[in-house]
Amino acid sequence: MKVFTAEKAGFCFGVERALTLINGLHRKGKTIRTFGPLIHNNAVLKTLGKKGVRSISSLKEVGRGETLVLRTHGISRRIEDQLKKDTVPYVDATCPLVKKTHQIIEKLDRQKTRIVLIGDPSHPEIVASKSYAGRVTVINSVKEAMGLLSSRKISVIAQTTLDLEFFKKVVSILLEKAESVDIYNTVCAATKERQKATQKLAGEVDFMVVIGGKNSSNTLKLYRIAKRRNPRTYHIETHRELSNPAFIKRIRNFLTAGITAGASTPPQEIAQARKFLQRFNRDKEMTHA
Ligand code: F3S
């Protein structure tokens, strides 16, 4: 079987930066605590766990001599203010692009504009982003966008990992809801590139495998994008799931497979999945060459 990997897949700049920071601290012998899971990938969290990195949910849990790392999805303004007053040593691994959305939201709040944030209200990034303004309306569906009351002016901003097509659709609805709409397309470059590459590859192969955490927002978006283009799309968290007999039965006669992966999926996972799928149909591939 010929296996193709999307042109852009796996670790993004924000995740790589966070892991570099953590590994640097580990090398210096620091005991590390992260404010919430660093990223949404169990394999990576397990590896960090072996280095003694533990996730905590309150500043009170940080022990003497321990170093706190703020995760890529960001923290709320309340925690940020608390940290400024506190003596807890910390390293900020919030992705700079997430930080940028916080700054935009703060600026819009000062201007007293009506802020509409598009994203998953339960996702830590949105929970944090929302806290940087007094009032933010979070919407996550076309239905919610249609239900918004009209107003003179709206500023619209996106979760960094939003499906770009969905963002455009919601914005087009909001354009009908206000005389003036300020659009901040804060979907990050890594997300845009991965979505574009996934969409392209999904249309060119017999089936698609999307690798990434089941709770990873950007992976779920990649899955939906691939599935729209290719109904034979499978979401796995680790390459081990590929040995499932039911899955093998479904794919074993195909000649081409596509792989894409979320921004927190390590390169080893992609390589292992590739290696596994390449074992199928080697002979047929040769006859078709
Ligand atoms: Fe940052 Fe985008 Fe990655 S916001 S953490 S570069 S998915």
Tab-separated table of C-alpha atoms and ligand atoms in Angstrom:
chain	number	residue	atom	x	y	z
A	1	MET	CA	0.000	0.000	0.000
A	2	LYS	CA	1.291	3.450	-0.843
A	3	VAL	CA	1.076	5.684	2.179
A	4	PHE	CA	1.093	9.461	1.847
A	5	THR	CA	1.494	11.901	4.710
A	6	ALA	CA	-0.162	15.316	4.499
A	7	GLU	CA	2.306	18.044	3.569
A	8	LYS	CA	1.789	19.625	6.999
A	9	ALA	CA	0.976	17.276	9.874
A	10	GLY	CA	1.850	16.785	13.530
A	11	PHE	CA	3.658	19.054	15.967
A	12	CYS	CA	3.055	22.766	15.466
A	13	PHE	CA	5.350	25.580	16.502
A	14	GLY	CA	3.475	26.240	19.796
A	15	VAL	CA	3.676	22.607	20.915
A	16	GLU	CA	7.343	22.274	19.944
A	17	ARG	CA	8.126	25.457	21.861
A	18	ALA	CA	6.316	24.183	24.989
A	19	LEU	CA	8.120	20.830	24.875
A	20	THR	CA	11.504	22.535	24.380
A	21	LEU	CA	10.823	24.696	27.460
A	22	ILE	CA	9.811	21.680	29.565
A	23	ASN	CA	12.738	19.532	28.415
A	24	GLY	CA	15.126	22.393	29.173
A	25	LEU	CA	13.763	22.672	32.722
A	26	HIS	CA	13.969	18.902	33.127
A	27	ARG	CA	17.620	18.908	32.067
A	28	LYS	CA	18.289	21.540	34.732
A	29	GLY	CA	16.836	19.109	37.295
A	30	LYS	CA	13.643	21.100	38.004
A	31	THR	CA	10.519	19.461	39.390
A	32	ILE	CA	7.850	20.529	36.933
A	33	ARG	CA	4.124	21.062	37.364
A	34	THR	CA	1.883	22.137	34.488
A	35	PHE	CA	-1.259	24.181	34.902
A	36	GLY	CA	-3.681	21.664	33.370
A	37	PRO	CA	-2.413	19.080	30.844
A	38	LEU	CA	0.323	20.742	28.741
A	39	ILE	CA	-1.236	19.601	25.443
A	40	HIS	CA	-4.025	17.250	24.369
A	41	ASN	CA	-2.023	14.110	23.611
A	42	ASN	CA	-1.882	11.180	26.019
A	43	ALA	CA	1.309	9.626	24.593
A	44	VAL	CA	3.222	12.894	25.082
A	45	LEU	CA	1.739	13.397	28.566
A	46	LYS	CA	2.795	9.857	29.487
A	47	THR	CA	6.387	10.562	28.394
A	48	LEU	CA	6.364	13.783	30.416
A	49	GLY	CA	4.915	11.859	33.380
A	50	LYS	CA	7.996	9.603	33.276
A	51	LYS	CA	10.097	12.760	33.709
A	52	GLY	CA	8.093	13.588	36.832
A	53	VAL	CA	5.930	16.260	35.161
A	54	ARG	CA	2.517	16.401	36.843
A	55	SER	CA	-0.566	18.430	36.005
A	56	ILE	CA	-2.185	20.541	38.730
A	57	SER	CA	-5.372	22.603	38.722
A	58	SER	CA	-4.706	25.196	41.428
A	59	LEU	CA	-1.699	27.338	42.347
A	60	LYS	CA	-1.934	25.992	45.911
A	61	GLU	CA	-0.797	22.606	44.578
A	62	VAL	CA	2.626	23.912	43.543
A	63	GLY	CA	5.083	22.742	46.192
A	64	ARG	CA	8.210	24.494	47.454
A	65	GLY	CA	11.039	24.362	44.907
A	66	GLU	CA	8.717	23.252	42.101
A	67	THR	CA	8.429	25.117	38.789
A	68	LEU	CA	5.086	25.761	37.187
A	69	VAL	CA	4.685	25.657	33.413
A	70	LEU	CA	1.668	27.356	31.858
A	71	ARG	CA	0.213	25.249	29.096
A	72	THR	CA	-0.101	26.068	25.396
A	73	HIS	CA	-3.870	26.804	25.649
A	74	GLY	CA	-3.286	29.713	28.033
A	75	ILE	CA	-4.583	30.645	31.460
A	76	SER	CA	-7.355	32.935	32.631
A	77	ARG	CA	-6.706	36.552	33.584
A	78	ARG	CA	-7.505	35.734	37.242
A	79	ILE	CA	-4.688	33.166	37.381
A	80	GLU	CA	-2.366	35.492	35.458
A	81	ASP	CA	-3.018	38.299	38.004
A	82	GLN	CA	-2.550	35.845	40.882
A	83	LEU	CA	0.805	34.718	39.449
A	84	LYS	CA	2.033	38.307	39.215
A	85	LYS	CA	1.441	38.746	42.964
A	86	ASP	CA	2.563	35.251	43.980
A	87	THR	CA	6.070	33.934	44.484
A	88	VAL	CA	5.480	30.735	42.505
A	89	PRO	CA	8.289	30.403	39.904
A	90	TYR	CA	6.747	29.823	36.496
A	91	VAL	CA	7.566	29.519	32.823
A	92	ASP	CA	4.950	30.622	30.313
A	93	ALA	CA	4.474	28.020	27.562
A	94	THR	CA	1.244	29.614	26.339
A	95	CYS	CA	1.438	29.647	22.559
A	96	PRO	CA	2.233	33.239	21.493
A	97	LEU	CA	-0.617	33.021	18.994
A	98	VAL	CA	-3.090	32.231	21.777
A	99	LYS	CA	-1.592	35.115	23.755
A	100	LYS	CA	-2.225	37.354	20.758
A	101	THR	CA	-5.958	36.550	20.861
A	102	HIS	CA	-5.988	37.490	24.591
A	103	GLN	CA	-4.449	40.859	23.697
A	104	ILE	CA	-7.027	41.469	20.958
A	105	ILE	CA	-9.860	40.597	23.331
A	106	GLU	CA	-8.459	42.931	26.010
A	107	LYS	CA	-8.184	45.762	23.479
A	108	LEU	CA	-11.749	45.213	22.244
A	109	ASP	CA	-12.982	45.158	25.828
A	110	ARG	CA	-11.358	48.558	26.460
A	111	GLN	CA	-13.137	49.853	23.345
A	112	LYS	CA	-16.432	48.510	24.768
A	113	THR	CA	-17.178	46.665	21.523
A	114	ARG	CA	-19.525	43.708	21.496
A	115	ILE	CA	-17.219	40.660	21.277
A	116	VAL	CA	-18.297	37.392	19.668
A	117	LEU	CA	-15.839	34.557	20.125
A	118	ILE	CA	-16.308	31.506	17.897
A	119	GLY	CA	-15.148	28.255	19.477
A	120	ASP	CA	-15.872	25.455	21.903
A	121	PRO	CA	-16.991	27.027	25.222
A	122	SER	CA	-15.645	24.072	27.212
A	123	HIS	CA	-12.172	24.122	25.620
A	124	PRO	CA	-9.438	25.536	27.926
A	125	GLU	CA	-8.347	28.034	25.268
A	126	ILE	CA	-11.824	29.547	25.056
A	127	VAL	CA	-12.299	29.438	28.845
A	128	ALA	CA	-9.042	31.416	29.177
A	129	SER	CA	-9.667	33.798	26.246
A	130	LYS	CA	-13.156	34.657	27.496
A	131	SER	CA	-11.763	35.828	30.818
A	132	TYR	CA	-9.813	38.684	29.191
A	133	ALA	CA	-12.979	40.755	28.707
A	134	GLY	CA	-15.907	41.664	30.909
A	135	ARG	CA	-18.436	40.316	28.457
A	136	VAL	CA	-17.891	37.900	25.572
A	137	THR	CA	-20.528	35.932	23.681
A	138	VAL	CA	-19.211	32.481	22.753
A	139	ILE	CA	-20.883	30.681	19.871
A	140	ASN	CA	-20.034	27.315	18.401
A	141	SER	CA	-22.701	26.590	15.793
A	142	VAL	CA	-24.476	28.135	12.839
A	143	LYS	CA	-27.697	27.913	14.854
A	144	GLU	CA	-26.182	29.977	17.663
A	145	ALA	CA	-24.925	32.548	15.147
A	146	MET	CA	-28.392	32.841	13.622
A	147	GLY	CA	-29.918	33.261	17.068
A	148	LEU	CA	-27.737	36.269	17.984
A	149	LEU	CA	-29.537	39.578	18.437
A	150	SER	CA	-28.675	42.286	15.917
A	151	SER	CA	-26.488	45.156	17.028
A	152	ARG	CA	-24.733	48.186	15.574
A	153	LYS	CA	-21.212	46.826	15.776
A	154	ILE	CA	-19.719	43.355	16.399
A	155	SER	CA	-16.103	42.257	16.687
A	156	VAL	CA	-15.640	38.623	15.838
A	157	ILE	CA	-12.658	36.502	16.820
A	158	ALA	CA	-11.892	32.786	16.388
A	159	GLN	CA	-10.470	29.923	18.450
A	160	THR	CA	-6.975	29.363	17.028
A	161	THR	CA	-7.846	25.811	15.940
A	162	LEU	CA	-11.231	26.504	14.367
A	163	ASP	CA	-12.297	24.929	11.081
A	164	LEU	CA	-11.670	27.774	8.640
A	165	GLU	CA	-14.729	26.953	6.511
A	166	PHE	CA	-16.904	27.041	9.620
A	167	PHE	CA	-15.390	30.401	10.611
A	168	LYS	CA	-16.217	31.839	7.196
A	169	LYS	CA	-19.783	30.490	7.378
A	170	VAL	CA	-20.413	31.998	10.830
A	171	VAL	CA	-18.860	35.325	9.803
A	172	SER	CA	-21.173	35.497	6.768
A	173	ILE	CA	-24.158	35.129	9.134
A	174	LEU	CA	-22.810	37.787	11.497
A	175	LEU	CA	-22.395	40.198	8.598
A	176	GLU	CA	-26.193	40.229	8.392
A	177	LYS	CA	-26.516	40.910	12.112
A	178	ALA	CA	-24.712	44.239	12.429
A	179	GLU	CA	-24.078	47.445	10.532
A	180	SER	CA	-20.369	46.999	11.098
A	181	VAL	CA	-18.399	43.792	11.743
A	182	ASP	CA	-14.703	43.755	12.646
A	183	ILE	CA	-13.259	40.372	11.709
A	184	TYR	CA	-10.171	39.022	13.476
A	185	ASN	CA	-9.182	35.814	11.760
A	186	THR	CA	-7.144	34.350	14.619
A	187	VAL	CA	-7.155	30.794	13.252
A	188	CYS	CA	-3.413	30.140	13.460
A	189	ALA	CA	-1.171	29.468	10.472
A	190	ALA	CA	-0.375	25.912	11.641
A	191	THR	CA	-4.096	25.094	11.777
A	192	LYS	CA	-4.736	26.610	8.355
A	193	GLU	CA	-1.833	24.698	6.785
A	194	ARG	CA	-2.846	21.379	8.362
A	195	GLN	CA	-6.487	21.806	7.320
A	196	LYS	CA	-5.548	22.689	3.755
A	197	ALA	CA	-3.106	19.775	3.430
A	198	THR	CA	-5.643	17.343	4.942
A	199	GLN	CA	-8.397	18.427	2.600
A	200	LYS	CA	-6.138	17.998	-0.423
A	201	LEU	CA	-4.796	14.584	0.558
A	202	ALA	CA	-8.219	13.208	1.570
A	203	GLY	CA	-9.407	13.701	-1.999
A	204	GLU	CA	-6.469	11.779	-3.456
A	205	VAL	CA	-6.332	8.525	-1.452
A	206	ASP	CA	-8.529	5.464	-0.846
A	207	PHE	CA	-8.797	6.140	2.880
A	208	MET	CA	-7.500	8.546	5.511
A	209	VAL	CA	-6.114	8.049	8.993
A	210	VAL	CA	-6.191	11.032	11.334
A	211	ILE	CA	-3.901	10.679	14.360
A	212	GLY	CA	-4.373	12.714	17.512
A	213	GLY	CA	-5.989	12.993	20.930
A	214	LYS	CA	-9.718	12.315	21.114
A	215	ASN	CA	-9.951	15.562	23.119
A	216	SER	CA	-7.706	17.531	20.759
A	217	SER	CA	-9.719	20.318	19.163
A	218	ASN	CA	-7.506	20.713	16.104
A	219	THR	CA	-7.398	16.922	15.486
A	220	LEU	CA	-11.201	16.726	15.590
A	221	LYS	CA	-11.375	19.521	13.014
A	222	LEU	CA	-8.922	17.637	10.757
A	223	TYR	CA	-11.065	14.522	11.134
A	224	ARG	CA	-14.214	16.399	10.083
A	225	ILE	CA	-12.462	18.049	7.146
A	226	ALA	CA	-11.053	14.715	5.909
A	227	LYS	CA	-14.381	12.939	6.429
A	228	ARG	CA	-16.231	15.566	4.348
A	229	ARG	CA	-13.858	14.821	1.461
A	230	ASN	CA	-13.391	11.102	2.048
A	231	PRO	CA	-16.028	9.102	3.960
A	232	ARG	CA	-13.391	6.396	4.628
A	233	THR	CA	-11.670	8.458	7.307
A	234	TYR	CA	-10.582	6.962	10.630
A	235	HIS	CA	-9.552	8.821	13.778
A	236	ILE	CA	-7.010	7.061	15.998
A	237	GLU	CA	-5.102	8.256	19.019
A	238	THR	CA	-2.132	5.937	18.611
A	239	HIS	CA	-0.762	3.729	15.811
A	240	ARG	CA	-1.547	0.668	17.978
A	241	GLU	CA	-5.244	1.086	17.159
A	242	LEU	CA	-4.440	0.199	13.534
A	243	SER	CA	-3.986	-3.474	14.447
A	244	ASN	CA	-7.700	-3.730	15.215
A	245	PRO	CA	-8.932	-6.691	13.052
A	246	ALA	CA	-12.140	-4.877	12.040
A	247	PHE	CA	-10.079	-1.926	10.738
A	248	ILE	CA	-7.669	-4.203	8.867
A	249	LYS	CA	-10.589	-6.001	7.225
A	250	ARG	CA	-11.907	-2.664	5.943
A	251	ILE	CA	-8.674	-1.315	4.507
A	252	ARG	CA	-6.588	-4.327	3.502
A	253	ASN	CA	-7.573	-4.265	-0.182
A	254	PHE	CA	-6.899	-0.596	-0.760
A	255	LEU	CA	-3.808	0.653	-2.556
A	256	THR	CA	-3.411	4.154	-1.159
A	257	ALA	CA	-3.673	5.572	2.331
A	258	GLY	CA	-3.350	9.127	3.603
A	259	ILE	CA	-2.142	10.140	7.044
A	260	THR	CA	-2.652	13.425	8.785
A	261	ALA	CA	-2.103	14.330	12.430
A	262	GLY	CA	-3.088	16.998	14.924
A	263	ALA	CA	-0.729	19.690	16.152
A	264	SER	CA	0.103	17.764	19.327
A	265	THR	CA	0.813	14.416	17.676
A	266	PRO	CA	4.492	13.418	17.889
A	267	PRO	CA	6.390	12.493	14.675
A	268	GLN	CA	7.085	8.944	15.974
A	269	GLU	CA	3.320	8.228	15.925
A	270	ILE	CA	3.085	9.290	12.287
A	271	ALA	CA	6.155	7.207	11.376
A	272	GLN	CA	4.805	4.087	13.131
A	273	ALA	CA	1.390	4.393	11.484
A	274	ARG	CA	3.057	4.806	8.104
A	275	LYS	CA	5.208	1.741	8.649
A	276	PHE	CA	2.200	-0.349	9.680
A	277	LEU	CA	0.063	0.593	6.671
A	278	GLN	CA	2.908	0.110	4.194
A	279	ARG	CA	2.864	-3.631	4.973
A	280	PHE	CA	-0.390	-4.123	3.067
A	281	ASN	CA	-0.659	-4.822	-0.653
A	282	ARG	CA	3.040	-4.557	-1.457
A	283	ASP	CA	2.632	-7.021	-4.331
A	284	LYS	CA	-0.361	-5.215	-5.838
A	285	GLU	CA	1.552	-1.965	-5.667
A	286	MET	CA	4.341	-3.512	-7.711
A	287	THR	CA	1.931	-4.796	-10.385
A	288	HIS	CA	0.342	-1.360	-10.645
A	289	ALA	CA	3.647	0.484	-10.838
B	1	F3S	FE1	-0.257	27.680	18.713
B	1	F3S	FE2	-1.675	27.118	16.617
B	1	F3S	FE3	-0.192	25.287	17.741
B	1	F3S	S1	-2.253	28.444	18.285
B	1	F3S	S2	-0.245	25.788	19.870
B	1	F3S	S3	0.557	27.137	16.722
B	1	F3S	S4	-2.186	24.934	16.851
